Amino acid sequence: MSSQDSPSPKPDALRHSNTTAPALASDDDAAVLAKLGYKQELRRNFTMIEVFGIAFSIMGLLPSIASTLAYSIPAGPVGMVWGWFIASGFIFIVGLAMADLGSAMPTSGGLYWWTHFFASPATRNPLSFLVGYSNTLGLVGGLCSIDYGFSLMFLSVIVIARDGEYTPSNGAIYGVFLACVLIHATLASIMSKIMGKLQTVFVVMNMVLIIATIIALPVGKSQASERNSGHYIFAHTENLTTWPTGWAFMLSWLSPIWTIGAFDSCVHMSEEAANATKAVPYGILMSIGSCWFFGLILMIVIASCINPDLESVLGSSFGQPMAQIYYDALGKNGTLGMMSLLFIVQFLMGLSIIVAASRQTWAFSRDGALPFSSFFRPISQRFGCIPLRAIWGCAFLAAILGLLSLIAPAAAQALFSLAVASNNVAWGTPILCRIVWGRAKFRPGPVYTGDRFSIPIAWTAIVFLAFGIVLSMFPVGGPNPTPQSMNYTVVINCAVWGGALAYYYIDARKWFTGPKITVDVDALSEGQEEALREEGL
């Protein structure tokens, strides 16, 4: 597909396109998609709130904070509170840059589509190929990370119930992980018709857990012992690493970077969203903004209730710092209740992300870029116009990659880093291509940060994403790590990036030409043909 001119939507020219079944989408939404070269194949079941819901559900604010406290606690309350506030602000800037693109060109394969459209002719195909693989594997890595976190939380409840006298083996952890992945794939397959509505339920569940924690922790802590002072919460620093104190604070940014990392799921739901040019950008910004605000409140509450002996919290026999924080404030029964609610919400996160991951996988296979693309490409009419094979393909890959957890936690953690480093590459590349090569091609959609602010916002986003990649590759404990404490993120991610580029230059360059046209050209009217011809399609 040629990418020489802007694909900005012209609904009037395509409003009565017969390239989509009437039941799948409105004429305007189908017309916007046709301008990008694609026919409507997925049913648009998601409202703006539900698009926001899928991103917010995947972020799973409190379960994600619980899973990443090991990054922020070593820097003390300052790292927990101010690290969250500052890093989340930068992530919101990334969201603004992505929202500009999502409003202008909403398609399920948006990240690699935008890269191909904006990049120079010489870099267009390899960069699009790299972004597609980084994003696809990053989302599957996110699925692995979430379901592995569910396994740990689920088993931690058993540990608490047995008063710390049970230690789960790597085999038990993988067994729970595998069962979770298979259940998610099954539910994503059979509940497609109500998946949009379920996102509202998932948001409510997340908010119930957040509010319960905000209320229960301070109340329980005040009865058990004295809460920490305001000075301790906002001004006390620690350094439980062997890095300099300043760098320990920077590493605390990894908690929000890991947590607020699924906003691109709004992009992948573009072809199932009604009024996508507004639903996608608002979904991105609402999900990031909600996590920024409520996450800050949660971090303040946690810092006020945490045991000042932070090393004992990190080394808890429960295997989860958050479980120890609950236990110190609420006792055994209260902790069992809160941790049970926590892993239920974590389970819902996994269901949402397998939906988003399957849509990116399907979009990339639609353009013929994945191995066995012809197999994953078909849409299942029987199960509600969803990419059924892509769902199970993601589940199968997650199950295989999850076997790393049987080797060592360090290996599993490196795999999960795909959700950060590889996704940062996938998010930053189209933004970079737009401001380096594609400024003249860009035509904003209805949601736009404006000519004055859009470019500075984009550059800020690129710098932060690049910094996040570097940050994610540092050993958390300090320099001179052991094989057990080494951060293998650089190994895993460079293997993905190097492998994708090697695959492209060895073989894929012979046949991969970027996104393909799927609209039925023979069925277009003269006016529709002319509108597409103006766009170089």
mmCIF file of C-alpha atoms in Angstrom, residues 67 144-156 173 176-177 179-181 183-184 320 340 342-348 350:
data_model
loop_
_atom_site.group_PDB
_atom_site.id
_atom_site.type_symbol
_atom_site.label_atom_id
_atom_site.label_comp_id
_atom_site.label_asym_id
_atom_site.label_seq_id
_atom_site.Cartn_x
_atom_site.Cartn_y
_atom_site.Cartn_z
ATOM 1 C CA SER A 67 3.439 -6.540 41.623
ATOM 2 C CA CYS A 144 2.632 -13.574 30.420
ATOM 3 C CA SER A 145 3.490 -10.942 33.022
ATOM 4 C CA ILE A 146 -0.115 -10.461 34.155
ATOM 5 C CA ASP A 147 -0.938 -14.157 34.348
ATOM 6 C CA TYR A 148 2.354 -14.928 36.084
ATOM 7 C CA GLY A 149 1.503 -12.181 38.589
ATOM 8 C CA PHE A 150 -1.913 -13.776 39.065
ATOM 9 C CA SER A 151 -0.222 -17.106 39.792
ATOM 10 C CA LEU A 152 2.016 -15.527 42.444
ATOM 11 C CA MET A 153 -0.895 -13.673 44.067
ATOM 12 C CA PHE A 154 -3.113 -16.743 44.051
ATOM 13 C CA LEU A 155 -0.407 -18.868 45.655
ATOM 14 C CA SER A 156 0.442 -16.109 48.152
ATOM 15 C CA ILE A 173 3.630 -21.438 39.734
ATOM 16 C CA VAL A 176 -1.491 -22.004 37.865
ATOM 17 C CA PHE A 177 -0.122 -19.700 35.140
ATOM 18 C CA ALA A 179 -4.495 -22.784 33.702
ATOM 19 C CA CYS A 180 -5.046 -19.022 33.816
ATOM 20 C CA VAL A 181 -3.892 -18.542 30.196
ATOM 21 C CA ILE A 183 -9.187 -19.980 30.839
ATOM 22 C CA HIS A 184 -8.554 -16.488 29.454
ATOM 23 C CA GLN A 320 4.513 -10.210 48.026
ATOM 24 C CA SER A 340 -8.335 -12.588 47.145
ATOM 25 C CA LEU A 342 -6.531 -8.505 44.316
ATOM 26 C CA PHE A 343 -5.966 -11.712 42.376
ATOM 27 C CA ILE A 344 -9.536 -11.636 41.036
ATOM 28 C CA VAL A 345 -8.885 -8.200 39.535
ATOM 29 C CA GLN A 346 -5.512 -9.464 38.262
ATOM 30 C CA PHE A 347 -7.391 -12.285 36.505
ATOM 31 C CA LEU A 348 -9.674 -9.753 34.796
ATOM 32 C CA GLY A 350 -5.400 -10.967 31.783
#
